Amino acid sequence: MKEITIEYINKSIELLEKVHKQIHGNKDGTLVAFALLSNGIIDSSKTISTLIASNRLRDAYIISRPIFEHCLNIGYFSVMGEEMIEKAYNHSLSKTYRDLRRKVEIGDIKFSIGLSEEIKVDVHDRLENALKEFTNKKGHEIRSWSSDNTFRKIKLITEKYGKGIGFPFSLCLYYIYRHSSEIIHGSIFGAMFSLGMTQERSEWPESKEEFDEYYNHRLTLLGQSIILLISSTIHIIGNHSDIDEIEEENKTLVSKFRKEMKTGTNNI
């Protein structure tokens, strides 16, 4: 099943590359944002395909997180419109400016990174407004560009596009988001999950064959999740761009994939 999953991940990437090629260079603000994010999805999905093929479970889960986040934000931008996209650009502008000169203070550790205080940087009107937007009343940086959390974003996407599109995002809260977070943050649970030690004690893998079986199962589930995420993302982009032929290819691809996976035990 893992080999079939890898095959269909690669086919899904090819479809998203077609979408990206069609929307790249478009002057529409929404499509510009979609092109930026879809580029990241393509890049990381190619990495995922390689990691799954080589049984690199920890790294595959780590790389799956930005894929999920990129797909989620394409859906979120689609729902919220250009006002939210503009806010995200202002956040980027604010953070870019702040990164020119950063001060770090952790207890007795203090140092500066970037430009010296003597160097002046011109602040144009848009930058000034962006800095105001992302500075709180105490003068501290507001780090998040959206007040909506992951659950809220999924809810909004599902309300607009229906359960068929929202379901993969909800599914990936368990199959990607939860486990990748634990691994990324270096928790004991994440370390144990990577070794198959969050199953019942009698099911902990011990031999190479048992580890391979565990990795194959988890990586197949992960790969299936990526395929469904990309499929939902293509559909969402299709509501903003004329990609009817690619959408039909996408539907056919997912249908064939589901039929092939029904013969296995790892389907979701």
Coordinates of N, CA, C and O in Angstrom, one line a residue, residues 24-200:
H24 N 0.4 31.2 -11.6 CA 1.6 32.0 -11.4 C 1.7 33.2 -12.3 O 1.5 33.0 -13.5
G25 N 2.0 34.3 -11.8 CA 2.1 35.5 -12.7 C 0.8 36.3 -12.8 O 0.8 37.4 -13.3
N26 N -0.3 35.7 -12.3 CA -1.5 36.4 -12.3 C -1.5 37.6 -11.4 O -0.9 37.5 -10.3
K27 N -2.1 38.7 -11.8 CA -2.1 39.9 -10.9 C -3.2 40.0 -9.9 O -3.2 40.9 -9.1
D28 N -4.1 39.0 -9.9 CA -5.1 39.0 -8.9 C -4.5 38.7 -7.6 O -3.8 37.7 -7.4
G29 N -4.9 39.5 -6.6 CA -4.2 39.4 -5.3 C -4.4 38.0 -4.6 O -3.5 37.5 -4.0
T30 N -5.6 37.4 -4.7 CA -5.9 36.1 -4.1 C -5.0 35.1 -4.8 O -4.4 34.2 -4.1
L31 N -4.9 35.1 -6.1 CA -4.2 34.1 -6.8 C -2.7 34.2 -6.6 O -1.9 33.2 -6.6
V32 N -2.2 35.5 -6.4 CA -0.8 35.7 -6.0 C -0.5 34.9 -4.7 O 0.5 34.3 -4.6
A33 N -1.4 35.1 -3.7 CA -1.2 34.4 -2.4 C -1.2 32.9 -2.6 O -0.4 32.2 -2.0
F34 N -2.2 32.4 -3.4 CA -2.3 31.0 -3.7 C -1.0 30.4 -4.4 O -0.6 29.3 -4.0
A35 N -0.5 31.2 -5.3 CA 0.8 30.8 -6.0 C 1.9 30.7 -5.0 O 2.7 29.7 -5.1
L36 N 2.0 31.6 -4.1 CA 3.1 31.6 -3.1 C 3.0 30.3 -2.2 O 4.0 29.6 -2.0
L37 N 1.8 30.1 -1.8 CA 1.6 28.9 -0.9 C 1.6 27.6 -1.6 O 2.2 26.6 -1.0
S38 N 1.1 27.5 -2.8 CA 1.1 26.3 -3.5 C 2.5 25.9 -3.9 O 2.8 24.7 -4.0
N39 N 3.4 26.8 -4.1 CA 4.8 26.5 -4.4 C 5.4 25.8 -3.2 O 6.2 24.8 -3.4
G40 N 5.1 26.2 -2.0 CA 5.6 25.5 -0.8 C 5.0 24.1 -0.6 O 5.7 23.2 -0.2
I41 N 3.7 24.0 -1.0 CA 3.1 22.6 -0.9 C 3.8 21.7 -1.9 O 4.1 20.5 -1.5
I42 N 4.1 22.1 -3.1 CA 4.7 21.3 -4.1 C 6.1 20.9 -3.6 O 6.5 19.7 -3.6
D43 N 6.9 21.8 -3.1 CA 8.2 21.6 -2.7 C 8.3 20.6 -1.5 O 9.0 19.6 -1.6
S44 N 7.5 20.8 -0.5 CA 7.5 19.9 0.7 C 6.9 18.5 0.4 O 7.3 17.5 0.9
S45 N 5.9 18.5 -0.6 CA 5.3 17.2 -0.9 C 6.3 16.3 -1.6 O 6.3 15.1 -1.5
K46 N 7.2 16.9 -2.4 CA 8.2 16.1 -3.1 C 9.2 15.5 -2.0 O 9.6 14.4 -2.2
T47 N 9.4 16.3 -1.0 CA 10.3 15.8 0.1 C 9.6 14.7 0.8 O 10.2 13.7 1.2
I48 N 8.3 14.9 1.1 CA 7.5 13.8 1.7 C 7.5 12.5 1.0 O 7.7 11.4 1.6
S49 N 7.4 12.6 -0.3 CA 7.4 11.4 -1.2 C 8.7 10.6 -1.0 O 8.7 9.4 -0.8
T50 N 9.8 11.4 -0.9 CA 11.2 10.8 -0.7 C 11.3 10.2 0.7 O 11.8 9.1 0.9
L51 N 10.8 10.9 1.7 CA 10.9 10.4 3.1 C 10.1 9.2 3.3 O 10.5 8.3 4.0
I52 N 8.9 9.2 2.7 CA 8.0 8.0 2.9 C 8.7 6.8 2.2 O 8.7 5.7 2.8
A53 N 9.2 7.0 1.1 CA 9.9 5.9 0.4 C 11.0 5.3 1.2 O 11.3 4.1 1.1
S54 N 11.7 6.1 2.0 CA 12.9 5.7 2.7 C 12.6 5.4 4.2 O 13.5 5.3 5.0
N55 N 11.3 5.3 4.5 CA 10.8 5.0 5.9 C 11.3 6.0 7.0 O 11.6 5.7 8.1
R56 N 11.4 7.3 6.6 CA 11.9 8.3 7.5 C 10.7 9.0 8.2 O 10.2 10.0 7.8
L57 N 10.1 8.3 9.2 CA 8.9 8.6 9.8 C 8.9 10.0 10.5 O 8.1 10.8 10.3
R58 N 9.9 10.2 11.3 CA 10.0 11.4 12.1 C 10.0 12.7 11.1 O 9.3 13.6 11.3
D59 N 10.9 12.6 10.2 CA 11.1 13.8 9.3 C 9.9 13.9 8.4 O 9.5 15.1 8.0
A60 N 9.2 12.8 8.0 CA 8.0 12.9 7.2 C 6.9 13.6 7.9 O 6.2 14.5 7.4
Y61 N 6.8 13.3 9.2 CA 5.8 14.0 10.0 C 6.1 15.5 10.2 O 5.2 16.4 10.1
I62 N 7.4 15.8 10.4 CA 7.8 17.2 10.5 C 7.5 18.0 9.2 O 6.9 19.1 9.3
I63 N 7.8 17.4 8.1 CA 7.6 18.1 6.8 C 6.1 18.2 6.5 O 5.6 19.1 5.8
S64 N 5.3 17.3 7.0 CA 3.9 17.3 6.7 C 3.2 18.5 7.3 O 2.1 18.9 6.8
R65 N 3.7 19.0 8.4 CA 3.0 20.1 9.1 C 2.9 21.3 8.2 O 1.8 21.9 8.1
P66 N 4.0 21.8 7.6 CA 3.8 23.0 6.7 C 2.9 22.7 5.5 O 2.3 23.7 5.0
I67 N 2.9 21.5 5.0 CA 2.0 21.2 3.9 C 0.5 21.4 4.4 O -0.3 22.1 3.7
F68 N 0.2 20.9 5.6 CA -1.1 21.1 6.1 C -1.4 22.6 6.3 O -2.5 23.0 6.0
E69 N -0.5 23.3 6.9 CA -0.7 24.7 7.2 C -0.9 25.5 5.9 O -1.7 26.4 5.8
H70 N -0.1 25.2 4.8 CA -0.2 25.9 3.6 C -1.6 25.7 2.9 O -2.2 26.6 2.4
C71 N -2.0 24.4 2.9 CA -3.3 24.1 2.3 C -4.4 24.7 3.1 O -5.4 25.3 2.6
L72 N -4.3 24.7 4.5 CA -5.3 25.3 5.3 C -5.4 26.8 5.0 O -6.5 27.3 5.0
N73 N -4.3 27.5 4.9 CA -4.3 28.9 4.7 C -4.8 29.3 3.3 O -5.4 30.4 3.1
I74 N -4.6 28.4 2.3 CA -5.3 28.7 1.0 C -6.8 28.7 1.1 O -7.5 29.5 0.6
G75 N -7.3 27.7 1.9 CA -8.7 27.6 2.1 C -9.2 28.8 2.9 O -10.3 29.4 2.7
Y76 N -8.4 29.2 3.9 CA -8.8 30.3 4.8 C -8.8 31.6 4.0 O -9.8 32.4 4.1
F77 N -7.8 31.8 3.2 CA -7.8 33.0 2.4 C -9.0 33.1 1.4 O -9.6 34.1 1.1
S78 N -9.3 31.9 0.9 CA -10.4 31.8 -0.1 C -11.7 32.2 0.6 O -12.6 32.9 0.0
V79 N -11.9 31.8 1.9 CA -13.1 32.2 2.6 C -13.1 33.7 3.0 O -14.1 34.4 2.9
M80 N -12.0 34.1 3.5 CA -12.0 35.5 4.1 C -11.8 36.6 3.1 O -12.1 37.7 3.4
G81 N -11.2 36.3 2.0 CA -11.0 37.3 0.9 C -9.8 38.1 1.0 O -8.9 37.9 1.9
E82 N -9.7 39.1 0.2 CA -8.5 39.9 0.0 C -8.2 40.8 1.2 O -7.0 41.1 1.4
E83 N -9.1 41.1 2.1 CA -8.8 41.9 3.3 C -7.9 41.1 4.2 O -7.0 41.7 4.8
M84 N -8.2 39.8 4.3 CA -7.3 39.0 5.2 C -5.9 38.7 4.5 O -4.9 38.7 5.2
I85 N -5.9 38.6 3.2 CA -4.7 38.5 2.5 C -3.8 39.7 2.7 O -2.6 39.6 2.9
E86 N -4.5 40.9 2.6 CA -3.8 42.1 2.8 C -3.2 42.2 4.2 O -2.1 42.7 4.4
K87 N -3.9 41.7 5.2 CA -3.5 41.7 6.6 C -2.2 40.8 6.7 O -1.3 41.1 7.4
A88 N -2.3 39.6 6.0 CA -1.1 38.7 6.0 C 0.1 39.4 5.4 O 1.2 39.2 5.9
Y89 N -0.1 40.1 4.3 CA 1.1 40.8 3.7 C 1.6 41.9 4.7 O 2.8 42.1 4.7
N90 N 0.7 42.6 5.4 CA 1.2 43.6 6.3 C 2.0 43.0 7.4 O 3.0 43.5 7.9
H91 N 1.5 41.8 7.9 CA 2.3 41.0 8.9 C 3.7 40.7 8.4 O 4.7 40.8 9.1
S92 N 3.7 40.3 7.1 CA 5.0 39.9 6.5 C 5.9 41.2 6.4 O 7.1 41.1 6.7
L93 N 5.3 42.3 6.0 CA 6.1 43.5 5.9 C 6.6 44.0 7.3 O 7.8 44.4 7.4
S94 N 5.8 43.9 8.3 CA 6.1 44.3 9.7 C 7.3 43.4 10.2 O 8.3 43.9 10.7
K95 N 7.1 42.1 10.0 CA 8.1 41.1 10.4 C 9.5 41.3 9.7 O 10.6 41.2 10.3
T96 N 9.4 41.6 8.4 CA 10.6 41.8 7.6 C 11.4 43.0 8.1 O 12.6 43.0 8.3
Y97 N 10.7 44.1 8.4 CA 11.3 45.3 9.0 C 11.9 45.0 10.4 O 13.1 45.4 10.6
R98 N 11.2 44.3 11.2 CA 11.7 44.0 12.6 C 12.9 43.1 12.5 O 13.8 43.2 13.4
D99 N 12.9 42.2 11.5 CA 14.1 41.3 11.4 C 15.4 42.0 11.0 O 16.5 41.5 11.1
L100 N 15.3 43.3 10.5 CA 16.5 44.0 10.2 C 17.3 44.3 11.4 O 18.5 44.4 11.4
R101 N 16.6 44.4 12.6 CA 17.3 44.7 13.8 C 16.6 44.1 15.0 O 15.5 44.6 15.4
R102 N 17.1 43.0 15.5 CA 16.4 42.3 16.6 C 17.3 42.3 17.8 O 18.5 42.2 17.8
K103 N 16.7 42.5 19.0 CA 17.4 42.4 20.3 C 16.9 41.2 21.0 O 15.7 40.9 21.1
V104 N 17.8 40.4 21.6 CA 17.5 39.2 22.3 C 17.9 39.4 23.8 O 19.0 39.7 24.0
E105 N 16.9 39.2 24.6 CA 17.2 39.2 26.1 C 16.6 38.1 26.8 O 15.3 38.0 26.9
I106 N 17.4 37.1 27.3 CA 16.9 36.0 28.0 C 17.7 35.9 29.3 O 18.9 35.5 29.3
G107 N 17.2 36.5 30.4 CA 17.9 36.5 31.6 C 19.1 37.4 31.5 O 19.0 38.6 31.1
D108 N 20.3 36.9 31.8 CA 21.5 37.7 31.7 C 22.1 37.7 30.3 O 23.1 38.3 30.0
I109 N 21.5 36.9 29.4 CA 21.9 36.8 28.0 C 21.3 38.0 27.2 O 20.1 38.0 27.1
K110 N 22.1 38.8 26.6 CA 21.6 39.9 25.8 C 22.5 40.1 24.6 O 23.7 40.2 24.7
F111 N 21.9 40.2 23.4 CA 22.7 40.5 22.2 C 21.7 41.0 21.1 O 20.5 40.9 21.2
S112 N 22.3 41.7 20.1 CA 21.6 42.2 19.0 C 21.9 41.5 17.7 O 23.1 41.0 17.5
I113 N 21.0 41.4 16.8 CA 21.2 40.7 15.5 C 20.7 41.7 14.5 O 19.7 42.3 14.6
G114 N 21.5 41.9 13.4 CA 21.1 42.7 12.3 C 21.8 44.0 12.2 O 23.0 44.2 12.7
L115 N 21.2 45.0 11.8 CA 21.7 46.4 11.5 C 22.1 47.1 12.9 O 21.4 46.9 13.9
S116 N 23.1 47.9 12.9 CA 23.5 48.6 14.0 C 22.5 49.8 14.2 O 21.8 50.2 13.3
E117 N 22.4 50.4 15.4 CA 21.5 51.5 15.7 C 21.8 52.7 14.8 O 20.9 53.5 14.6
E118 N 23.1 52.8 14.4 CA 23.4 54.0 13.6 C 22.8 54.1 12.2 O 22.6 55.1 11.6
I119 N 22.5 52.9 11.7 CA 21.9 52.8 10.4 C 20.4 53.0 10.4 O 19.7 52.4 11.1
K120 N 20.0 54.0 9.6 CA 18.6 54.4 9.6 C 17.9 53.7 8.4 O 18.5 53.6 7.3
V121 N 16.7 53.3 8.6 CA 15.9 52.6 7.6 C 14.7 53.5 7.3 O 13.9 53.8 8.3
D122 N 14.4 53.8 6.1 CA 13.3 54.6 5.7 C 12.0 53.9 6.0 O 11.9 52.7 5.6
V123 N 11.0 54.5 6.6 CA 9.7 53.9 6.9 C 8.7 54.6 6.1 O 8.3 55.7 6.4
H124 N 8.2 53.9 5.0 CA 7.1 54.5 4.2 C 5.8 54.3 4.8 O 5.7 53.6 5.8
D125 N 4.8 54.9 4.3 CA 3.4 54.9 4.9 C 2.9 53.5 5.1 O 2.3 53.2 6.2
R126 N 3.0 52.7 4.1 CA 2.4 51.3 4.3 C 3.2 50.6 5.4 O 2.5 49.9 6.2
L127 N 4.5 50.7 5.4 CA 5.3 50.0 6.5 C 4.9 50.6 7.9 O 4.7 49.8 8.8
E128 N 4.7 51.9 7.9 CA 4.3 52.5 9.2 C 3.0 52.0 9.7 O 2.8 51.6 10.9
N129 N 2.0 51.9 8.8 CA 0.7 51.3 9.1 C 0.8 49.9 9.5 O 0.1 49.4 10.4
A130 N 1.6 49.1 8.8 CA 1.8 47.7 9.1 C 2.4 47.5 10.5 O 2.0 46.6 11.3
L131 N 3.3 48.3 10.9 CA 4.0 48.3 12.2 C 3.0 48.6 13.3 O 2.9 48.0 14.3
K132 N 2.1 49.6 13.0 CA 1.1 50.0 14.0 C 0.1 48.8 14.2 O -0.4 48.5 15.3
E133 N -0.3 48.2 13.0 CA -1.3 47.1 13.1 C -0.8 45.9 13.9 O -1.6 45.3 14.6
F134 N 0.6 45.7 13.8 CA 1.1 44.5 14.5 C 2.0 44.9 15.7 O 3.0 44.3 16.0
T135 N 1.6 46.0 16.4 CA 2.2 46.4 17.7 C 1.1 46.6 18.7 O 0.1 47.3 18.4
N136 N 1.2 45.9 19.9 CA 0.1 46.0 20.9 C 0.3 47.3 21.7 O 1.2 48.1 21.5
K137 N -0.7 47.5 22.6 CA -0.7 48.8 23.4 C 0.6 48.9 24.3 O 0.9 50.0 24.7
K138 N 1.2 47.8 24.6 CA 2.4 47.9 25.4 C 3.7 48.1 24.6 O 4.8 48.1 25.1
G139 N 3.5 48.2 23.3 CA 4.6 48.4 22.4 C 5.3 47.1 21.9 O 6.4 47.2 21.3
H140 N 4.7 46.0 22.2 CA 5.3 44.7 21.8 C 4.7 44.2 20.5 O 3.6 44.5 20.1
E141 N 5.5 43.4 19.8 CA 5.1 42.9 18.5 C 4.0 41.9 18.6 O 4.0 41.0 19.5
I142 N 3.0 42.0 17.8 CA 1.9 41.0 17.7 C 2.4 40.0 16.7 O 2.6 40.3 15.5
R143 N 2.6 38.8 17.1 CA 3.3 37.8 16.3 C 2.4 37.1 15.3 O 2.8 36.5 14.3
S144 N 1.1 37.0 15.6 CA 0.2 36.2 14.7 C -0.5 37.2 13.7 O -1.0 38.3 14.1
W145 N -0.7 36.7 12.5 CA -1.4 37.6 11.5 C -2.9 37.3 11.5 O -3.7 38.1 10.9
S146 N -3.4 36.3 12.2 CA -4.8 36.0 12.3 C -5.2 35.6 13.7 O -4.4 34.9 14.4
S147 N -6.3 36.1 14.1 CA -6.8 35.7 15.4 C -7.6 34.4 15.4 O -8.0 33.8 16.5
D148 N -7.8 33.8 14.2 CA -8.5 32.5 14.1 C -7.6 31.4 14.2 O -6.5 31.3 13.6
N149 N -7.9 30.4 15.1 CA -7.0 29.2 15.3 C -7.4 28.2 14.2 O -8.2 28.4 13.4
T150 N -6.7 27.1 14.3 CA -6.8 26.0 13.3 C -8.2 25.5 13.2 O -8.8 25.3 12.1
F151 N -8.8 25.3 14.4 CA -10.2 24.7 14.4 C -11.2 25.7 13.7 O -12.1 25.3 13.0
R152 N -11.0 27.0 14.0 CA -11.9 28.0 13.4 C -11.7 28.0 11.9 O -12.7 28.2 11.1
K153 N -10.5 28.0 11.4 CA -10.2 28.0 10.0 C -10.9 26.8 9.3 O -11.5 27.0 8.2
I154 N -10.8 25.6 9.9 CA -11.4 24.4 9.3 C -12.9 24.6 9.3 O -13.6 24.2 8.3
K155 N -13.5 25.1 10.3 CA -14.9 25.4 10.4 C -15.4 26.3 9.3 O -16.4 26.0 8.6
L156 N -14.7 27.4 9.1 CA -15.0 28.3 8.0 C -14.9 27.7 6.6 O -15.8 27.9 5.8
I157 N -13.9 26.9 6.4 CA -13.7 26.2 5.1 C -14.8 25.3 4.9 O -15.4 25.2 3.8
T158 N -15.2 24.5 5.9 CA -16.3 23.5 5.8 C -17.6 24.2 5.5 O -18.4 23.7 4.7
E159 N -17.9 25.3 6.2 CA -19.1 26.0 6.0 C -19.2 26.5 4.5 O -20.3 26.5 4.0
K160 N -18.1 26.9 4.0 CA -18.2 27.5 2.6 C -18.2 26.4 1.5 O -18.9 26.4 0.6
Y161 N -17.4 25.3 1.7 CA -17.2 24.3 0.7 C -17.8 23.0 1.0 O -17.8 22.1 0.1
G162 N -18.3 22.8 2.1 CA -19.0 21.5 2.5 C -18.1 20.5 3.1 O -16.9 20.7 3.1
K163 N -18.7 19.4 3.6 CA -17.9 18.4 4.3 C -16.9 17.7 3.5 O -15.9 17.3 4.0
G164 N -17.2 17.5 2.2 CA -16.3 16.8 1.3 C -14.9 17.5 1.2 O -13.9 16.8 1.1
I165 N -14.9 18.8 1.3 CA -13.7 19.5 1.2 C -13.1 19.8 2.6 O -11.9 19.7 2.9
G166 N -14.0 20.0 3.6 CA -13.5 20.2 5.0 C -13.0 19.0 5.7 O -12.2 19.1 6.6
F167 N -13.5 17.8 5.3 CA -13.2 16.6 6.0 C -11.7 16.3 6.0 O -11.1 16.0 7.1
P168 N -11.0 16.4 4.9 CA -9.5 16.2 4.9 C -8.8 17.0 6.0 O -7.8 16.6 6.6
F169 N -9.2 18.3 6.1 CA -8.6 19.2 7.1 C -8.8 18.7 8.5 O -7.9 18.7 9.3
S170 N -10.1 18.3 8.8 CA -10.4 17.8 10.1 C -9.6 16.5 10.3 O -9.1 16.3 11.4
L171 N -9.6 15.6 9.3 CA -8.9 14.4 9.5 C -7.4 14.6 9.8 O -6.8 13.9 10.7
C172 N -6.8 15.6 9.2 CA -5.4 15.8 9.4 C -5.0 16.5 10.7 O -3.9 16.5 11.1
L173 N -6.1 17.0 11.4 CA -5.8 17.4 12.8 C -5.3 16.2 13.6 O -4.4 16.4 14.5
Y174 N -5.8 15.0 13.3 CA -5.3 13.8 14.0 C -4.1 13.2 13.3 O -3.1 12.9 13.9
Y175 N -4.2 13.0 12.0 CA -3.2 12.2 11.3 C -1.9 13.0 11.0 O -0.9 12.4 10.8
I176 N -2.0 14.3 11.1 CA -0.8 15.2 10.8 C -0.5 16.1 12.0 O 0.5 16.0 12.7
Y177 N -1.4 17.0 12.2 CA -1.2 18.1 13.2 C -0.8 17.7 14.5 O 0.3 18.2 15.1
R178 N -1.5 16.8 15.1 CA -1.2 16.4 16.5 C 0.1 15.7 16.7 O 1.0 16.1 17.5
H179 N 0.4 14.7 15.8 CA 1.7 14.0 16.0 C 2.9 14.8 15.5 O 3.9 14.7 16.1
S180 N 2.7 15.6 14.5 CA 3.8 16.4 14.0 C 4.2 17.4 15.1 O 5.4 17.7 15.3
S181 N 3.2 18.0 15.8 CA 3.5 19.0 16.8 C 4.3 18.4 17.9 O 5.3 19.0 18.4
E182 N 4.0 17.2 18.3 CA 4.7 16.5 19.4 C 6.1 16.2 19.0 O 7.1 16.4 19.8
I183 N 6.3 15.8 17.8 CA 7.7 15.5 17.3 C 8.5 16.8 17.2 O 9.6 16.8 17.6
I184 N 7.9 17.8 16.6 CA 8.6 19.1 16.4 C 9.0 19.7 17.7 O 10.1 20.2 17.9
H185 N 8.1 19.6 18.7 CA 8.4 20.2 20.0 C 9.2 19.3 21.0 O 9.5 19.6 22.1
G186 N 9.6 18.1 20.5 CA 10.6 17.3 21.2 C 10.0 16.7 22.5 O 10.7 16.5 23.5
S187 N 8.7 16.4 22.4 CA 8.0 15.8 23.6 C 8.4 14.3 23.7 O 8.8 13.6 22.7
I188 N 8.2 13.7 24.9 CA 8.4 12.3 25.1 C 7.5 11.5 24.3 O 7.8 10.5 23.7
F189 N 6.2 12.0 24.2 CA 5.2 11.3 23.4 C 5.7 11.3 21.9 O 5.6 10.2 21.3
G190 N 6.2 12.4 21.4 CA 6.7 12.4 20.0 C 7.8 11.4 19.8 O 7.8 10.7 18.7
A191 N 8.7 11.3 20.7 CA 9.8 10.4 20.6 C 9.3 9.0 20.6 O 9.8 8.1 19.9
M192 N 8.4 8.7 21.5 CA 7.8 7.3 21.6 C 7.0 7.0 20.4 O 7.1 5.8 19.9
F193 N 6.2 7.9 19.9 CA 5.4 7.7 18.7 C 6.3 7.3 17.5 O 6.0 6.4 16.8
S194 N 7.4 8.0 17.4 CA 8.3 7.7 16.3 C 8.9 6.3 16.4 O 9.3 5.8 15.3
L195 N 8.9 5.7 17.5 CA 9.4 4.3 17.7 C 8.3 3.3 17.9 O 8.6 2.1 18.2
G196 N 7.1 3.7 17.7 CA 5.9 2.8 17.8 C 5.6 2.4 19.2 O 5.0 1.4 19.5
M197 N 6.0 3.3 20.2 CA 5.9 2.9 21.6 C 4.7 3.6 22.2 O 4.5 3.7 23.4
T198 N 3.7 4.2 21.4 CA 2.5 4.7 21.9 C 1.3 3.7 21.7 O 0.2 4.1 21.9
Q199 N 1.7 2.6 21.1 CA 0.7 1.5 21.0 C 0.6 0.7 22.3 O 1.4 0.9 23.2
E200 N -0.2 -0.3 22.3 CA -0.2 -1.2 23.5 C 1.2 -1.9 23.6 O 1.8 -2.2 22.6

